[in-house]
Structures are given as structure tokens and as C-alpha cells.
mmCIF file of C-alpha atoms in Angstrom:
data_model
loop_
_atom_site.group_PDB
_atom_site.id
_atom_site.type_symbol
_atom_site.label_atom_id
_atom_site.label_comp_id
_atom_site.label_asym_id
_atom_site.label_seq_id
_atom_site.Cartn_x
_atom_site.Cartn_y
_atom_site.Cartn_z
ATOM 1 C CA MET A 1 0.000 0.000 0.000
ATOM 2 C CA GLU A 2 1.295 3.443 -0.924
ATOM 3 C CA ALA A 3 2.165 5.652 2.059
ATOM 4 C CA PRO A 4 -0.354 8.495 2.442
ATOM 5 C CA PHE A 5 2.159 11.177 3.440
ATOM 6 C CA THR A 6 4.496 13.110 1.149
ATOM 7 C CA PHE A 7 7.654 15.075 1.905
ATOM 8 C CA GLY A 8 10.849 16.080 0.129
ATOM 9 C CA ARG A 9 9.103 16.985 -3.128
ATOM 10 C CA VAL A 10 6.376 19.245 -4.448
ATOM 11 C CA VAL A 11 2.980 17.947 -3.350
ATOM 12 C CA SER A 12 -0.405 18.460 -4.955
ATOM 13 C CA GLY A 13 -3.999 17.289 -4.809
ATOM 14 C CA ARG A 14 -5.068 15.664 -1.576
ATOM 15 C CA ASP A 15 -1.417 15.488 -0.441
ATOM 16 C CA PHE A 16 -1.502 19.271 -0.055
ATOM 17 C CA THR A 17 -2.226 20.457 3.486
ATOM 18 C CA ASN A 18 -4.498 23.415 4.199
ATOM 19 C CA ARG A 19 -2.992 26.844 3.282
ATOM 20 C CA GLU A 20 -6.418 28.001 2.057
ATOM 21 C CA GLN A 21 -5.826 31.655 2.868
ATOM 22 C CA GLU A 22 -2.333 31.780 1.385
ATOM 23 C CA THR A 23 -3.507 29.891 -1.704
ATOM 24 C CA GLU A 24 -6.390 32.307 -2.208
ATOM 25 C CA THR A 25 -4.078 35.320 -1.889
ATOM 26 C CA LEU A 26 -1.601 33.918 -4.404
ATOM 27 C CA VAL A 27 -4.317 32.992 -6.904
ATOM 28 C CA GLN A 28 -5.785 36.496 -6.670
ATOM 29 C CA ASN A 29 -2.335 38.024 -7.216
ATOM 30 C CA PHE A 30 -1.528 35.762 -10.152
ATOM 31 C CA VAL A 31 -4.841 36.454 -11.865
ATOM 32 C CA ALA A 32 -4.616 40.207 -11.203
ATOM 33 C CA GLY A 33 -0.985 40.448 -12.334
ATOM 34 C CA THR A 34 0.431 41.435 -8.936
ATOM 35 C CA HIS A 35 4.092 40.560 -8.356
ATOM 36 C CA THR A 36 4.512 38.421 -5.237
ATOM 37 C CA ILE A 37 7.425 37.628 -2.937
ATOM 38 C CA LEU A 38 7.069 34.602 -0.675
ATOM 39 C CA ILE A 39 9.361 34.379 2.367
ATOM 40 C CA SER A 40 9.599 31.604 4.955
ATOM 41 C CA PRO A 41 12.168 29.184 6.386
ATOM 42 C CA ARG A 42 13.159 26.232 4.219
ATOM 43 C CA ARG A 43 10.988 23.128 3.911
ATOM 44 C CA TRP A 44 7.810 24.965 4.784
ATOM 45 C CA GLY A 45 6.097 24.053 1.519
ATOM 46 C CA LYS A 46 6.655 27.187 -0.575
ATOM 47 C CA SER A 47 7.185 25.302 -3.828
ATOM 48 C CA SER A 48 4.055 23.201 -3.343
ATOM 49 C CA LEU A 49 2.016 26.280 -2.444
ATOM 50 C CA VAL A 50 3.186 28.228 -5.500
ATOM 51 C CA ALA A 51 2.607 25.260 -7.816
ATOM 52 C CA LYS A 52 -0.949 24.746 -6.543
ATOM 53 C CA ALA A 53 -1.834 28.443 -6.721
ATOM 54 C CA ALA A 54 -0.346 28.735 -10.216
ATOM 55 C CA ASP A 55 -2.410 25.773 -11.452
ATOM 56 C CA LEU A 56 -5.592 27.245 -9.976
ATOM 57 C CA ALA A 57 -4.855 30.665 -11.475
ATOM 58 C CA ALA A 58 -4.202 29.161 -14.911
ATOM 59 C CA ALA A 59 -7.477 27.219 -14.715
ATOM 60 C CA GLN A 60 -9.307 30.411 -13.767
ATOM 61 C CA LYS A 61 -7.625 32.651 -16.334
ATOM 62 C CA GLY A 62 -7.600 30.915 -19.688
ATOM 63 C CA ASP A 63 -4.868 33.006 -21.301
ATOM 64 C CA LEU A 64 -2.379 32.564 -18.422
ATOM 65 C CA ARG A 65 0.732 30.437 -18.994
ATOM 66 C CA VAL A 66 3.028 29.428 -16.145
ATOM 67 C CA CYS A 67 6.813 29.276 -16.249
ATOM 68 C CA HIS A 68 8.595 27.604 -13.311
ATOM 69 C CA LEU A 69 12.323 28.297 -12.873
ATOM 70 C CA ASP A 70 14.630 26.919 -10.191
ATOM 71 C CA LEU A 71 17.892 28.804 -9.655
ATOM 72 C CA TYR A 72 19.351 26.168 -7.315
ATOM 73 C CA ASN A 73 22.127 25.249 -9.762
ATOM 74 C CA VAL A 74 22.269 28.601 -11.536
ATOM 75 C CA ARG A 75 25.558 30.239 -10.548
ATOM 76 C CA ASP A 76 26.068 33.115 -12.970
ATOM 77 C CA GLU A 77 24.351 35.513 -15.357
ATOM 78 C CA GLU A 78 25.061 33.388 -18.414
ATOM 79 C CA GLU A 79 23.197 30.400 -16.988
ATOM 80 C CA PHE A 80 20.399 32.665 -15.739
ATOM 81 C CA TYR A 81 19.737 34.139 -19.192
ATOM 82 C CA ARG A 82 19.755 30.702 -20.789
ATOM 83 C CA SER A 83 17.395 29.270 -18.152
ATOM 84 C CA LEU A 84 15.046 32.241 -18.428
ATOM 85 C CA ALA A 85 14.857 32.091 -22.219
ATOM 86 C CA GLU A 86 14.383 28.326 -22.229
ATOM 87 C CA GLY A 87 11.735 28.467 -19.499
ATOM 88 C CA VAL A 88 9.733 31.182 -21.235
ATOM 89 C CA LEU A 89 9.774 29.268 -24.533
ATOM 90 C CA ARG A 90 8.742 26.067 -22.795
ATOM 91 C CA ALA A 91 5.849 27.729 -20.952
ATOM 92 C CA SER A 92 4.483 29.672 -23.903
ATOM 93 C CA SER A 93 4.722 26.979 -26.593
ATOM 94 C CA THR A 94 3.228 23.523 -26.911
ATOM 95 C CA ARG A 95 4.591 22.546 -30.324
ATOM 96 C CA LEU A 96 8.089 22.403 -31.770
ATOM 97 C CA ASP A 97 7.234 24.775 -34.592
ATOM 98 C CA GLU A 98 6.084 27.374 -32.040
ATOM 99 C CA ILE A 99 9.375 27.022 -30.185
ATOM 100 C CA THR A 100 11.452 27.461 -33.325
ATOM 101 C CA ASP A 101 9.332 30.454 -34.383
ATOM 102 C CA GLY A 102 9.899 32.040 -30.990
ATOM 103 C CA ILE A 103 13.643 31.467 -31.235
ATOM 104 C CA LYS A 104 13.787 33.017 -34.704
ATOM 105 C CA LYS A 105 11.715 36.033 -33.709
ATOM 106 C CA PHE A 106 13.250 36.854 -30.325
ATOM 107 C CA LEU A 107 16.627 35.096 -30.037
ATOM 108 C CA SER A 108 18.135 34.920 -33.537
ATOM 109 C CA ARG A 109 20.806 37.525 -32.780
ATOM 110 C CA PHE A 110 22.202 35.288 -29.989
ATOM 111 C CA ILE A 111 23.099 32.457 -32.410
ATOM 112 C CA PRO A 112 20.882 29.924 -30.576
ATOM 113 C CA LYS A 113 21.479 26.191 -30.607
ATOM 114 C CA LEU A 114 18.396 24.022 -30.129
ATOM 115 C CA ASN A 115 18.760 20.425 -28.985
ATOM 116 C CA ILE A 116 15.589 18.371 -29.378
ATOM 117 C CA GLY A 117 14.866 15.439 -27.052
ATOM 118 C CA ALA A 118 14.320 11.975 -28.469
ATOM 119 C CA GLY A 119 11.112 11.299 -26.515
ATOM 120 C CA PRO A 120 7.511 11.876 -27.611
ATOM 121 C CA ASP A 121 7.231 15.077 -25.564
ATOM 122 C CA THR A 122 8.359 18.446 -26.860
ATOM 123 C CA ASP A 123 11.531 18.464 -24.763
ATOM 124 C CA PHE A 124 14.491 20.606 -25.689
ATOM 125 C CA SER A 125 17.506 22.479 -24.380
ATOM 126 C CA LEU A 126 18.755 25.839 -25.534
ATOM 127 C CA GLY A 127 22.258 27.167 -26.035
ATOM 128 C CA LEU A 128 23.113 30.842 -26.530
ATOM 129 C CA ASP A 129 26.308 32.595 -27.562
ATOM 130 C CA TRP A 130 27.415 34.280 -24.333
ATOM 131 C CA LYS A 131 29.462 36.912 -26.136
ATOM 132 C CA GLU A 132 26.367 38.038 -28.011
ATOM 133 C CA VAL A 133 24.178 37.876 -24.908
ATOM 134 C CA LYS A 134 26.573 40.144 -22.992
ATOM 135 C CA LEU A 135 26.263 42.754 -25.722
ATOM 136 C CA SER A 136 22.474 42.981 -25.370
ATOM 137 C CA PRO A 137 21.043 41.109 -22.344
ATOM 138 C CA ASP A 138 18.066 43.489 -22.350
ATOM 139 C CA ASP A 139 16.518 41.551 -25.221
ATOM 140 C CA ILE A 140 16.332 38.409 -23.095
ATOM 141 C CA LEU A 141 15.065 40.269 -20.016
ATOM 142 C CA ASP A 142 12.228 41.652 -22.133
ATOM 143 C CA MET A 143 11.679 38.499 -24.150
ATOM 144 C CA ALA A 144 8.837 37.212 -21.941
ATOM 145 C CA GLU A 145 6.960 40.520 -22.236
ATOM 146 C CA LYS A 146 7.384 40.725 -26.007
ATOM 147 C CA LEU A 147 6.536 37.076 -26.592
ATOM 148 C CA ALA A 148 3.415 37.247 -24.395
ATOM 149 C CA ALA A 149 2.226 40.400 -26.166
ATOM 150 C CA ASP A 150 2.896 38.777 -29.553
ATOM 151 C CA LYS A 151 0.877 35.661 -28.646
ATOM 152 C CA GLY A 152 -1.886 37.532 -26.848
ATOM 153 C CA ILE A 153 -1.306 35.694 -23.566
ATOM 154 C CA LYS A 154 -0.225 36.440 -20.003
ATOM 155 C CA LEU A 155 2.842 34.836 -18.430
ATOM 156 C CA LEU A 156 3.392 33.989 -14.777
ATOM 157 C CA ILE A 157 7.091 33.416 -14.050
ATOM 158 C CA CYS A 158 7.713 31.650 -10.716
ATOM 159 C CA ILE A 159 11.374 31.693 -9.679
ATOM 160 C CA ASP A 160 12.549 29.455 -6.835
ATOM 161 C CA GLU A 161 15.837 30.026 -4.956
ATOM 162 C CA PHE A 162 15.782 33.622 -6.142
ATOM 163 C CA GLN A 163 18.302 34.598 -3.451
ATOM 164 C CA ASN A 164 21.015 32.772 -5.445
ATOM 165 C CA LEU A 165 21.332 35.938 -7.533
ATOM 166 C CA SER A 166 23.235 37.368 -4.565
ATOM 167 C CA GLY A 167 26.111 35.043 -5.455
ATOM 168 C CA PHE A 168 26.533 36.376 -8.998
ATOM 169 C CA ASP A 169 29.341 38.741 -9.975
ATOM 170 C CA GLU A 170 28.223 42.306 -9.197
ATOM 171 C CA PRO A 171 24.882 41.110 -7.799
ATOM 172 C CA LEU A 172 23.606 44.588 -6.953
ATOM 173 C CA ASN A 173 24.013 45.825 -10.524
ATOM 174 C CA PHE A 174 22.378 42.684 -11.866
ATOM 175 C CA GLN A 175 19.385 43.086 -9.562
ATOM 176 C CA LYS A 176 19.066 46.729 -10.603
ATOM 177 C CA LYS A 177 19.003 45.605 -14.238
ATOM 178 C CA LEU A 178 16.281 43.011 -13.550
ATOM 179 C CA ARG A 179 14.141 45.451 -11.596
ATOM 180 C CA ALA A 180 14.457 48.150 -14.273
ATOM 181 C CA HIS A 181 13.046 45.794 -16.912
ATOM 182 C CA TRP A 182 10.575 43.690 -14.948
ATOM 183 C CA GLN A 183 8.757 46.621 -13.349
ATOM 184 C CA LYS A 184 7.740 47.801 -16.847
ATOM 185 C CA HIS A 185 6.205 44.489 -17.919
ATOM 186 C CA SER A 186 2.412 44.430 -18.259
ATOM 187 C CA HIS A 187 1.978 40.949 -19.755
ATOM 188 C CA VAL A 188 4.232 39.171 -17.230
ATOM 189 C CA THR A 189 3.755 38.607 -13.504
ATOM 190 C CA TYR A 190 6.596 37.457 -11.256
ATOM 191 C CA CYS A 191 6.469 35.272 -8.145
ATOM 192 C CA LEU A 192 9.849 35.185 -6.397
ATOM 193 C CA TYR A 193 10.682 32.892 -3.502
ATOM 194 C CA GLY A 194 13.541 30.921 -1.978
ATOM 195 C CA SER A 195 14.742 28.725 0.877
ATOM 196 C CA LYS A 196 17.298 31.019 2.525
ATOM 197 C CA ARG A 197 15.076 33.293 4.551
ATOM 198 C CA HIS A 198 17.733 35.708 5.797
ATOM 199 C CA MET A 199 18.974 36.349 2.248
ATOM 200 C CA MET A 200 15.453 36.777 0.893
ATOM 201 C CA MET A 201 14.745 39.240 3.680
ATOM 202 C CA ASP A 202 17.781 41.284 2.706
ATOM 203 C CA VAL A 203 16.872 41.298 -0.997
ATOM 204 C CA PHE A 204 13.220 42.292 -0.565
ATOM 205 C CA THR A 205 12.843 44.133 2.757
ATOM 206 C CA ASN A 206 16.008 46.229 2.754
ATOM 207 C CA PRO A 207 15.157 49.770 1.498
ATOM 208 C CA SER A 208 18.599 50.068 -0.111
ATOM 209 C CA MET A 209 18.104 47.005 -2.325
ATOM 210 C CA PRO A 210 16.728 47.185 -5.905
ATOM 211 C CA PHE A 211 13.838 44.759 -5.289
ATOM 212 C CA TYR A 212 12.513 46.628 -2.248
ATOM 213 C CA LYS A 213 8.704 46.931 -2.613
ATOM 214 C CA PHE A 214 8.770 45.117 -5.958
ATOM 215 C CA GLY A 215 5.474 43.433 -5.116
ATOM 216 C CA GLN A 216 3.369 42.095 -2.269
ATOM 217 C CA THR A 217 5.566 40.363 0.293
ATOM 218 C CA ILE A 218 3.975 37.387 2.038
ATOM 219 C CA PHE A 219 5.568 35.874 5.134
ATOM 220 C CA LEU A 220 4.469 32.250 5.272
ATOM 221 C CA GLU A 221 3.305 31.115 8.714
ATOM 222 C CA LYS A 222 3.235 27.602 10.132
ATOM 223 C CA ILE A 223 0.228 25.457 9.357
ATOM 224 C CA ARG A 224 -2.191 25.544 12.272
ATOM 225 C CA ARG A 225 -2.149 22.574 14.656
ATOM 226 C CA ARG A 226 -5.853 21.827 14.230
ATOM 227 C CA ASP A 227 -5.380 21.635 10.469
ATOM 228 C CA TRP A 228 -2.557 19.158 10.924
ATOM 229 C CA VAL A 229 -4.745 17.037 13.205
ATOM 230 C CA THR A 230 -7.510 16.937 10.615
ATOM 231 C CA PHE A 231 -5.094 16.164 7.783
ATOM 232 C CA ILE A 232 -3.268 13.351 9.622
ATOM 233 C CA THR A 233 -6.418 11.626 10.884
ATOM 234 C CA GLU A 234 -8.061 11.799 7.463
ATOM 235 C CA ARG A 235 -5.010 10.396 5.692
ATOM 236 C CA PHE A 236 -4.877 7.466 8.111
ATOM 237 C CA VAL A 237 -8.575 6.729 7.540
ATOM 238 C CA GLN A 238 -8.256 6.993 3.765
ATOM 239 C CA SER A 239 -5.496 4.363 3.859
ATOM 240 C CA GLY A 240 -7.514 1.938 5.969
ATOM 241 C CA LYS A 241 -5.860 2.717 9.305
ATOM 242 C CA LYS A 242 -6.841 4.836 12.314
ATOM 243 C CA ILE A 243 -5.216 7.387 14.588
ATOM 244 C CA SER A 244 -6.784 9.387 17.404
ATOM 245 C CA PRO A 245 -6.844 13.197 17.240
ATOM 246 C CA GLU A 246 -4.661 13.214 20.358
ATOM 247 C CA LEU A 247 -1.901 11.211 18.666
ATOM 248 C CA ALA A 248 -2.217 13.242 15.472
ATOM 249 C CA ASP A 249 -1.712 16.305 17.671
ATOM 250 C CA LEU A 250 1.329 14.634 19.250
ATOM 251 C CA ILE A 251 2.868 14.071 15.810
ATOM 252 C CA ALA A 252 2.455 17.728 14.849
ATOM 253 C CA GLN A 253 3.687 18.882 18.262
ATOM 254 C CA SER A 254 6.760 16.659 18.184
ATOM 255 C CA ALA A 255 7.759 18.180 14.834
ATOM 256 C CA ASP A 256 6.868 21.710 15.972
ATOM 257 C CA ASP A 257 4.312 21.953 13.138
ATOM 258 C CA HIS A 258 7.171 21.949 10.596
ATOM 259 C CA PRO A 259 5.512 20.779 7.319
ATOM 260 C CA TYR A 260 8.366 18.580 6.120
ATOM 261 C CA TYR A 261 8.883 16.842 9.461
ATOM 262 C CA VAL A 262 5.193 16.498 10.346
ATOM 263 C CA GLN A 263 4.653 14.548 7.127
ATOM 264 C CA GLN A 264 7.782 12.477 7.759
ATOM 265 C CA VAL A 265 6.947 11.573 11.373
ATOM 266 C CA ALA A 266 3.350 10.845 10.339
ATOM 267 C CA GLN A 267 4.569 8.482 7.619
ATOM 268 C CA LEU A 268 6.942 6.668 9.965
ATOM 269 C CA ALA A 269 4.123 6.271 12.508
ATOM 270 C CA TRP A 270 1.839 5.031 9.711
ATOM 271 C CA PHE A 271 4.418 2.389 8.733
ATOM 272 C CA ARG A 272 4.420 1.141 12.342
ATOM 273 C CA THR A 273 0.619 0.985 12.516
ATOM 274 C CA THR A 274 -1.277 -2.191 11.732
ATOM 275 C CA GLU A 275 -4.814 -0.963 12.337
ATOM 276 C CA GLN A 276 -4.878 1.563 15.189
ATOM 277 C CA CYS A 277 -1.894 3.835 15.792
ATOM 278 C CA ARG A 278 -0.563 3.668 19.354
ATOM 279 C CA GLU A 279 1.378 6.255 21.312
ATOM 280 C CA LYS A 280 4.502 4.092 21.236
ATOM 281 C CA ASP A 281 4.256 4.035 17.429
ATOM 282 C CA VAL A 282 4.531 7.830 17.379
ATOM 283 C CA TRP A 283 7.475 7.930 19.802
ATOM 284 C CA ASN A 284 9.254 5.141 17.923
ATOM 285 C CA ALA A 285 8.692 7.041 14.691
ATOM 286 C CA LEU A 286 10.224 10.183 16.162
ATOM 287 C CA TYR A 287 13.147 8.243 17.641
ATOM 288 C CA GLY A 288 13.734 6.487 14.326
ATOM 289 C CA LEU A 289 13.848 9.813 12.492
ATOM 290 C CA ILE A 290 16.299 11.285 15.016
ATOM 291 C CA MET A 291 18.594 8.280 14.687
ATOM 292 C CA GLN A 292 18.320 8.440 10.895
ATOM 293 C CA LEU A 293 19.549 12.045 10.949
ATOM 294 C CA SER A 294 21.999 11.653 13.824
ATOM 295 C CA MET A 295 25.149 11.393 11.682
ATOM 296 C CA LEU A 296 24.126 14.445 9.653
ATOM 297 C CA PHE A 297 23.476 16.420 12.840
ATOM 298 C CA ARG A 298 26.791 15.370 14.356
ATOM 299 C CA THR A 299 28.714 16.445 11.259
ATOM 300 C CA GLN A 300 26.858 19.761 11.258
ATOM 301 C CA THR A 301 27.674 20.320 14.925
ATOM 302 C CA ASP A 302 31.337 19.321 14.526
ATOM 303 C CA ASN A 303 31.690 22.073 11.920
ATOM 304 C CA LEU A 304 30.673 24.748 14.430
ATOM 305 C CA SER A 305 33.067 26.705 16.635
ATOM 306 C CA ASN A 306 33.059 26.119 20.400
ATOM 307 C CA THR A 307 31.329 29.432 21.040
ATOM 308 C CA GLN A 308 28.648 28.657 18.447
ATOM 309 C CA VAL A 309 27.954 25.298 20.110
ATOM 310 C CA ASN A 310 27.883 27.022 23.488
ATOM 311 C CA PHE A 311 25.359 29.534 22.162
ATOM 312 C CA LEU A 312 23.082 26.697 21.022
ATOM 313 C CA LYS A 313 23.321 25.209 24.489
ATOM 314 C CA ALA A 314 22.340 28.573 25.955
ATOM 315 C CA MET A 315 19.306 28.629 23.643
ATOM 316 C CA LEU A 316 18.267 25.183 24.857
ATOM 317 C CA SER A 317 18.659 26.382 28.438
ATOM 318 C CA ASN A 318 16.044 29.093 27.776
ATOM 319 C CA VAL A 319 18.451 31.964 28.359
ATOM 320 C CA GLU A 320 16.759 35.346 28.017
ATOM 321 C CA GLN A 321 19.714 37.767 28.149
ATOM 322 C CA TYR A 322 22.532 36.388 26.027
ATOM 323 C CA SER A 323 24.751 39.412 26.612
ATOM 324 C CA ALA A 324 24.356 39.373 30.383
ATOM 325 C CA LYS A 325 27.617 38.813 32.259
ATOM 326 C CA GLU A 326 26.251 35.682 33.974
ATOM 327 C CA THR A 327 25.333 34.147 30.597
ATOM 328 C CA LEU A 328 28.641 35.089 28.981
ATOM 329 C CA ASP A 329 30.539 33.479 31.848
ATOM 330 C CA GLU A 330 28.354 30.371 32.251
ATOM 331 C CA PHE A 331 28.337 29.455 28.561
ATOM 332 C CA LYS A 332 31.791 30.860 27.692
ATOM 333 C CA LEU A 333 30.498 33.124 24.931
ATOM 334 C CA GLY A 334 33.235 35.752 25.188
ATOM 335 C CA THR A 335 32.095 39.354 24.965
ATOM 336 C CA SER A 336 28.638 40.779 24.242
ATOM 337 C CA ALA A 337 29.944 41.907 20.833
ATOM 338 C CA ASN A 338 30.959 38.316 20.145
ATOM 339 C CA VAL A 339 27.368 37.179 20.813
ATOM 340 C CA ASN A 340 26.181 39.212 17.825
ATOM 341 C CA ARG A 341 28.873 37.656 15.629
ATOM 342 C CA ILE A 342 27.833 34.192 16.804
ATOM 343 C CA LYS A 343 24.196 34.888 15.951
ATOM 344 C CA GLN A 344 25.062 36.133 12.473
ATOM 345 C CA ALA A 345 27.290 33.120 11.804
ATOM 346 C CA LEU A 346 24.545 30.682 12.856
ATOM 347 C CA ILE A 347 22.005 32.557 10.726
ATOM 348 C CA GLN A 348 24.333 32.317 7.724
ATOM 349 C CA LYS A 349 24.681 28.579 8.360
ATOM 350 C CA GLU A 350 20.851 28.341 8.440
ATOM 351 C CA ILE A 351 20.845 26.812 11.896
ATOM 352 C CA ILE A 352 18.944 29.592 13.620
ATOM 353 C CA ASP A 353 16.762 32.530 12.661
ATOM 354 C CA MET A 354 15.527 35.502 14.632
ATOM 355 C CA ASP A 355 11.920 35.895 15.756
ATOM 356 C CA GLY A 356 12.186 39.560 16.629
ATOM 357 C CA HIS A 357 15.065 39.575 19.104
ATOM 358 C CA VAL A 358 14.651 35.922 20.072
ATOM 359 C CA PRO A 359 16.793 33.268 18.314
ATOM 360 C CA MET A 360 14.975 30.109 17.215
ATOM 361 C CA PHE A 361 16.067 26.805 15.705
ATOM 362 C CA LEU A 362 15.156 26.340 12.049
ATOM 363 C CA ASP A 363 15.246 22.544 12.323
ATOM 364 C CA PRO A 364 13.049 21.203 15.172
ATOM 365 C CA ILE A 365 14.495 17.686 14.942
ATOM 366 C CA TYR A 366 18.030 19.058 15.220
ATOM 367 C CA ARG A 367 16.874 20.909 18.327
ATOM 368 C CA ILE A 368 15.597 17.658 19.873
ATOM 369 C CA TRP A 369 18.816 15.840 18.964
ATOM 370 C CA LEU A 370 20.995 18.553 20.478
ATOM 371 C CA LYS A 371 19.013 18.698 23.695
ATOM 372 C CA ASN A 372 18.518 14.983 24.325
ATOM 373 C CA TYR A 373 21.425 13.259 22.622
ATOM 374 C CA TYR A 374 24.271 15.782 22.348
ATOM 375 C CA PHE A 375 24.003 17.966 25.442
ATOM 376 C CA LYS A 376 21.699 15.541 27.307
ATOM 377 C CA ILE A 377 20.079 18.439 29.124
#
């Protein structure tokens, strides 16, 4: 029997959990042509949310075409331009002759090379002469707008891992160039999101950055506990098994309502259930997950400095004033100025984030492992 819980990939249909309000907001934005920035910690379901909302918007607005781009492996401008051009062609065309027409009309000056896949689908890859692209990158940045206007359609371009642009050469100038073009587009709507929250925050909420106030910024919240309880109990029932609301609540609580881990713990508990899930099934599922990730967590911790590890221990000890002399002495954190450097280093390593002035763990299972198996507090 197929497991009823999904994690580690984009989910859809009945695998998708709640997010009604966020979905409705995104669909309204996509249909209305409002640029949207989605910010949250990693593994909170951004990609699944955007994919669902984009599908609903396209079904509602018949002339809307959706282009999904992932910048995870895009490391420079050359690869960005190629990925953008290829993605726009793929989203706006369903036949090979349409693709070749689009290349001739909008990309001919870049000496394009088209490689056609051998399968039945219209699969292809695009190559562009980088020397020519550098002479006139504006043509590619405006290609989506011109192509959409030419075809009489609207384009929605959803870009994942958008913060990777910060690693390009002269990233500020590149972002200024993107903003200058994209803000003039009337046939193209952009949805920009990524997994590194602190970098996304800097790109979109810093008044000195080019993309400040580019569109509506949405900060994704955790899924509500009661929605998790409903989802978990229903998925058990649909698969021919049962779980009480109390144990479904325990699963969500143990994973701190983290979408990725709630689904994972729920699946591991489901595997251990014959007919009726028991409390020991949930605890064994959580323990199994911790042990599965233990080596990864140990390697991650070994790569931290002593003061960074000490700071994590202070967090687990519910310290309130990290710069207080008693805290600095007890946890050997050095000076109060050093505390700020420690925080920034742990944020850069995506181990913690700040909720106002309070540091929080990004990975709830890592937090449990540190407390119970590393520090044994």
C-alpha cells in the first residue's frame, strides 16, 4: 500500500495540506498580475504552495501560462539568461514549430542552438552565444513581455531560490538591471521565492536594495495545529488505518508543526501501525527519524566553533539575556559583541533565525537531537 504522506518533493492534490488563505491570496495576485514575494524558512512548503496556486490561477484565467524556474544550480548571469529564455519558450509553446518560431523572432541575434529530445514530448535544451548575450542582455530580459504580447497571452514566471542571484558577480548591478526591466512588464507577472530566509529578507525588505517593494511580500506562517490534526487523521482513515486526534496532535507537536517533518513523522508512525496507531508508534517514529539524521546532525555540529555550540546550548537552556555577564561566563560566549557575531554566523549557516530579538532553531528535529542526545540536558 502506498504511504499516504508526502515530503521532500512538491505535493499536490489531496497530499496538499491546508494553506487556504495563502492559496487564495496567491491565486488572486496571479490572476490580477500582482508581483509576489514569498518568504519563509526552508521546507515549509513554498514550492508546493506556489505550484498549486499557479495551477488554480491558470485554470481560472484561460490566457495565463506558467513558467517555473529553479535557480538552485544557476551560478552566474550566463546560466540565468539561458534558463530564463528556455523556461519562457517552454511555458508559452506547446509545439516544436512554435518554439522554433519564438527562437527566430526573439533570439536569432544570440546564435541559438536548439537540442531536441528523443522522446515523444516536446523536450528541448537551448544554447546561446554568451558573447552576443553580454552585448544585449536586455533583449532576453524583455523576451517574456514581447513574446506574451505577440501571442496575446499572459505569463506567470515563478522563480525558486531567487536569493542565489546574490552570489553572482556584481549582484547589486544585476538586480538593478532586472528590476528596471521587470517593473515595466504588463503581460508578465513574477512570483519570487527561496529557501534562505535571511537572504530573501535582505533582498526584498532592505530599502537600499533594488527589489525593495517590488510586489506584495507574504511571510508564510506555520500550518495551524488543528489543520494538521484533521489532515493526519483523514489520511490514516483513507489508507484503511486509524489514529486518534490526540496522537495526530502529538505528531504535529513533536515536529513543531514543521511541514516537512510532520509529514515524515506521520509516515513513519503510519508504517508502524497495523490498524490503530498507538502512542509508542509515534514515539518510535520520532526516535527512528532522530537516529536516521543523527550522523548528519553530528557532522553539522562538529563544523561549528566552540562558542557557536555554546550559544546553542544557551538557547536550549532558555536563556533570556545572552549578553548578560552571567550568561557570557556560564556558557563561555566571550564578549557581548561576540554574541552578535555568533548569531550572524549561525544565521548564515541556516541553523537559527531571529523571531524579533529571540533566536529560534530552524530545524526542530536538530533541536531535539541537540538537547537529548548531544548535550543531554
